[in-house]
mmCIF file of C-alpha atoms and ligand atoms in Angstrom:
data_model
loop_
_atom_site.group_PDB
_atom_site.id
_atom_site.type_symbol
_atom_site.label_atom_id
_atom_site.label_comp_id
_atom_site.label_asym_id
_atom_site.label_seq_id
_atom_site.Cartn_x
_atom_site.Cartn_y
_atom_site.Cartn_z
ATOM 1 C CA MET A 629 -4.391 -10.083 -19.784
ATOM 2 C CA GLU A 630 -2.773 -11.861 -23.068
ATOM 3 C CA LYS A 631 -2.905 -15.664 -20.865
ATOM 4 C CA LEU A 632 -2.766 -17.362 -17.763
ATOM 5 C CA GLU A 633 1.210 -17.063 -17.390
ATOM 6 C CA HIS A 634 1.499 -19.170 -13.933
ATOM 7 C CA ILE A 635 -0.684 -20.029 -11.497
ATOM 8 C CA GLY A 636 1.036 -19.593 -7.632
ATOM 9 C CA ILE A 637 0.697 -21.919 -4.532
ATOM 10 C CA ALA A 638 1.565 -21.496 -0.865
ATOM 11 C CA VAL A 639 3.842 -23.770 0.937
ATOM 12 C CA LYS A 640 5.343 -24.584 4.095
ATOM 13 C CA ASN A 641 8.022 -27.205 3.165
ATOM 14 C CA LEU A 642 9.090 -26.319 -0.125
ATOM 15 C CA GLU A 643 11.791 -29.001 -1.215
ATOM 16 C CA VAL A 644 8.651 -31.535 0.540
ATOM 17 C CA ALA A 645 6.398 -29.730 -2.047
ATOM 18 C CA ASN A 646 9.492 -29.747 -5.368
ATOM 19 C CA LYS A 647 9.454 -33.528 -4.805
ATOM 20 C CA LEU A 648 5.347 -34.088 -4.266
ATOM 21 C CA PHE A 649 5.159 -31.948 -7.259
ATOM 22 C CA ALA A 650 7.906 -32.961 -9.902
ATOM 23 C CA GLN A 651 5.837 -36.587 -8.652
ATOM 24 C CA LEU A 652 2.433 -35.360 -9.645
ATOM 25 C CA LEU A 653 3.577 -33.007 -13.073
ATOM 26 C CA GLY A 654 6.165 -35.564 -13.808
ATOM 27 C CA CYS A 655 8.202 -33.055 -14.587
ATOM 28 C CA ALA A 656 11.515 -31.778 -12.261
ATOM 29 C CA HIS A 657 11.290 -27.889 -11.562
ATOM 30 C CA TYR A 658 13.655 -26.362 -13.828
ATOM 31 C CA LYS A 659 15.220 -23.003 -11.334
ATOM 32 C CA VAL A 660 14.625 -22.133 -7.519
ATOM 33 C CA GLU A 661 14.567 -17.730 -6.801
ATOM 34 C CA GLU A 662 14.345 -16.092 -4.115
ATOM 35 C CA VAL A 663 12.640 -12.445 -3.366
ATOM 36 C CA GLU A 664 14.340 -10.932 -0.538
ATOM 37 C CA SER A 665 11.395 -7.800 -1.382
ATOM 38 C CA GLU A 666 8.688 -10.844 -1.236
ATOM 39 C CA GLY A 667 9.941 -12.877 2.105
ATOM 40 C CA VAL A 668 9.878 -16.635 -0.630
ATOM 41 C CA ARG A 669 11.361 -18.774 -2.174
ATOM 42 C CA THR A 670 10.036 -19.324 -5.514
ATOM 43 C CA SER A 671 10.463 -22.810 -7.940
ATOM 44 C CA PHE A 672 8.813 -23.210 -11.204
ATOM 45 C CA PHE A 673 7.223 -25.954 -12.943
ATOM 46 C CA GLU A 674 5.294 -25.240 -16.243
ATOM 47 C CA VAL A 675 3.556 -27.927 -18.077
ATOM 48 C CA SER A 676 2.506 -27.547 -21.182
ATOM 49 C CA GLY A 677 3.449 -23.260 -20.985
ATOM 50 C CA VAL A 678 1.607 -22.876 -17.452
ATOM 51 C CA LYS A 679 3.821 -22.602 -14.668
ATOM 52 C CA ILE A 680 3.570 -23.428 -11.513
ATOM 53 C CA GLU A 681 5.821 -21.002 -8.937
ATOM 54 C CA LEU A 682 5.378 -22.981 -5.425
ATOM 55 C CA LEU A 683 6.164 -20.144 -3.090
ATOM 56 C CA GLU A 684 7.347 -21.283 -0.054
ATOM 57 C CA ALA A 685 7.714 -18.069 2.581
ATOM 58 C CA THR A 686 11.688 -16.585 3.985
ATOM 59 C CA ARG A 687 10.224 -15.163 6.641
ATOM 60 C CA GLU A 688 7.135 -14.509 9.583
ATOM 61 C CA ASP A 689 5.886 -11.094 7.889
ATOM 62 C CA SER A 690 6.100 -12.351 4.460
ATOM 63 C CA PRO A 691 2.108 -12.375 2.730
ATOM 64 C CA ILE A 692 2.735 -16.646 2.484
ATOM 65 C CA ALA A 693 2.837 -16.695 6.322
ATOM 66 C CA LYS A 694 1.192 -14.877 6.227
ATOM 67 C CA PHE A 695 -1.199 -16.447 3.191
ATOM 68 C CA ILE A 696 -0.430 -19.645 5.451
ATOM 69 C CA GLY A 697 -1.430 -19.404 8.820
ATOM 70 C CA LYS A 698 -4.642 -18.060 7.957
ATOM 71 C CA ARG A 699 -5.598 -19.952 5.157
ATOM 72 C CA GLY A 700 -2.898 -22.945 4.647
ATOM 73 C CA GLU A 701 -1.392 -24.121 1.386
ATOM 74 C CA GLY A 702 -3.592 -24.355 -1.302
ATOM 75 C CA ILE A 703 -3.501 -22.027 -4.103
ATOM 76 C CA HIS A 704 -2.449 -19.090 -3.877
ATOM 77 C CA HIS A 705 -2.701 -16.185 -6.485
ATOM 78 C CA LEU A 706 -3.373 -15.939 -10.586
ATOM 79 C CA ALA A 707 -0.719 -14.240 -13.102
ATOM 80 C CA PHE A 708 -2.024 -13.173 -15.565
ATOM 81 C CA GLU A 709 0.353 -11.690 -18.924
ATOM 82 C CA VAL A 710 0.238 -8.664 -19.889
ATOM 83 C CA SER A 711 1.945 -6.093 -22.672
ATOM 84 C CA ASP A 712 2.444 -3.808 -20.680
ATOM 85 C CA ILE A 713 1.854 -2.975 -17.043
ATOM 86 C CA ASN A 714 1.717 0.369 -15.999
ATOM 87 C CA GLU A 715 -1.219 0.841 -18.480
ATOM 88 C CA SER A 716 -3.175 -2.615 -17.060
ATOM 89 C CA ILE A 717 -2.512 -0.942 -13.445
ATOM 90 C CA ASP A 718 -4.710 2.572 -15.324
ATOM 91 C CA THR A 719 -7.586 0.390 -16.760
ATOM 92 C CA TYR A 720 -7.681 -2.200 -14.152
ATOM 93 C CA ARG A 721 -8.576 0.364 -10.927
ATOM 94 C CA GLU A 722 -10.355 2.493 -13.711
ATOM 95 C CA LYS A 723 -12.752 -0.708 -13.427
ATOM 96 C CA GLY A 724 -13.116 -0.280 -9.949
ATOM 97 C CA PHE A 725 -10.834 -2.489 -9.013
ATOM 98 C CA GLU A 726 -7.843 -2.096 -6.258
ATOM 99 C CA LEU A 727 -4.993 -2.943 -6.596
ATOM 100 C CA ILE A 728 -1.979 -4.305 -3.211
ATOM 101 C CA ASN A 729 0.544 -2.444 -4.653
ATOM 102 C CA ALA A 730 -0.221 0.948 -6.651
ATOM 103 C CA ALA A 731 3.062 1.018 -8.872
ATOM 104 C CA PRO A 732 4.887 -2.473 -10.758
ATOM 105 C CA LYS A 733 6.752 -4.046 -8.079
ATOM 106 C CA ILE A 734 10.117 -7.095 -9.384
ATOM 107 C CA GLY A 735 8.911 -9.834 -8.235
ATOM 108 C CA ALA A 736 10.567 -13.348 -9.246
ATOM 109 C CA ASP A 737 10.632 -15.263 -12.321
ATOM 110 C CA ASN A 738 12.110 -11.237 -14.427
ATOM 111 C CA LYS A 739 8.833 -9.431 -14.101
ATOM 112 C CA LEU A 740 7.322 -6.447 -13.156
ATOM 113 C CA ILE A 741 4.114 -7.590 -11.128
ATOM 114 C CA CYS A 742 1.018 -5.778 -9.170
ATOM 115 C CA PHE A 743 -1.224 -7.787 -7.340
ATOM 116 C CA LEU A 744 -5.060 -6.581 -7.400
ATOM 117 C CA HIS A 745 -7.146 -7.006 -4.044
ATOM 118 C CA PRO A 746 -8.927 -10.557 -4.147
ATOM 119 C CA LYS A 747 -11.727 -8.314 -1.935
ATOM 120 C CA THR A 748 -12.841 -7.198 -4.833
ATOM 121 C CA THR A 749 -11.961 -10.386 -7.575
ATOM 122 C CA GLN A 750 -14.209 -12.474 -6.059
ATOM 123 C CA GLY A 751 -11.675 -14.106 -3.043
ATOM 124 C CA VAL A 752 -8.641 -14.504 -6.006
ATOM 125 C CA LEU A 753 -5.789 -12.940 -6.289
ATOM 126 C CA ILE A 754 -4.584 -11.597 -9.387
ATOM 127 C CA GLU A 755 -1.118 -11.322 -10.509
ATOM 128 C CA LEU A 756 -0.774 -8.400 -13.543
ATOM 129 C CA CYS A 757 2.907 -9.560 -14.931
ATOM 130 C CA GLN A 758 5.074 -7.785 -17.676
ATOM 131 C CA GLU A 759 8.005 -9.639 -19.057
ATOM 132 C CA ARG A 760 11.154 -6.779 -17.701
HETATM 133 ZN ZN1 ZN B 953 3.372 -15.624 -9.071
#
């Protein structure tokens, strides 16, 4: 892993959360992006090179809707940048981590992404991401 790329936070209402995080972080979000395939609308903030990704569900079967239903709003995942996501997938699988998606998929912010299942990572959902 190269660096902590962003922290994903599940929110019920993106407009409300954008206002709150702008007050909290002292800067406005710099983009909003919808990822249709994941059923999410995201917004991004940046503080000293680390991004904060707010995630709002766009439909009921979205993983974010399920997460909020079970655990409420809050930290959803930590995303680490990798230089070669396919190689990382093989490496983590060999190390015994369970992957949620076996092949990289397209995420927000022009990234290829893959998730490690929280049951093999001490309850923390880990995203691997590579710039496309
Ligand atoms: Zn993410």
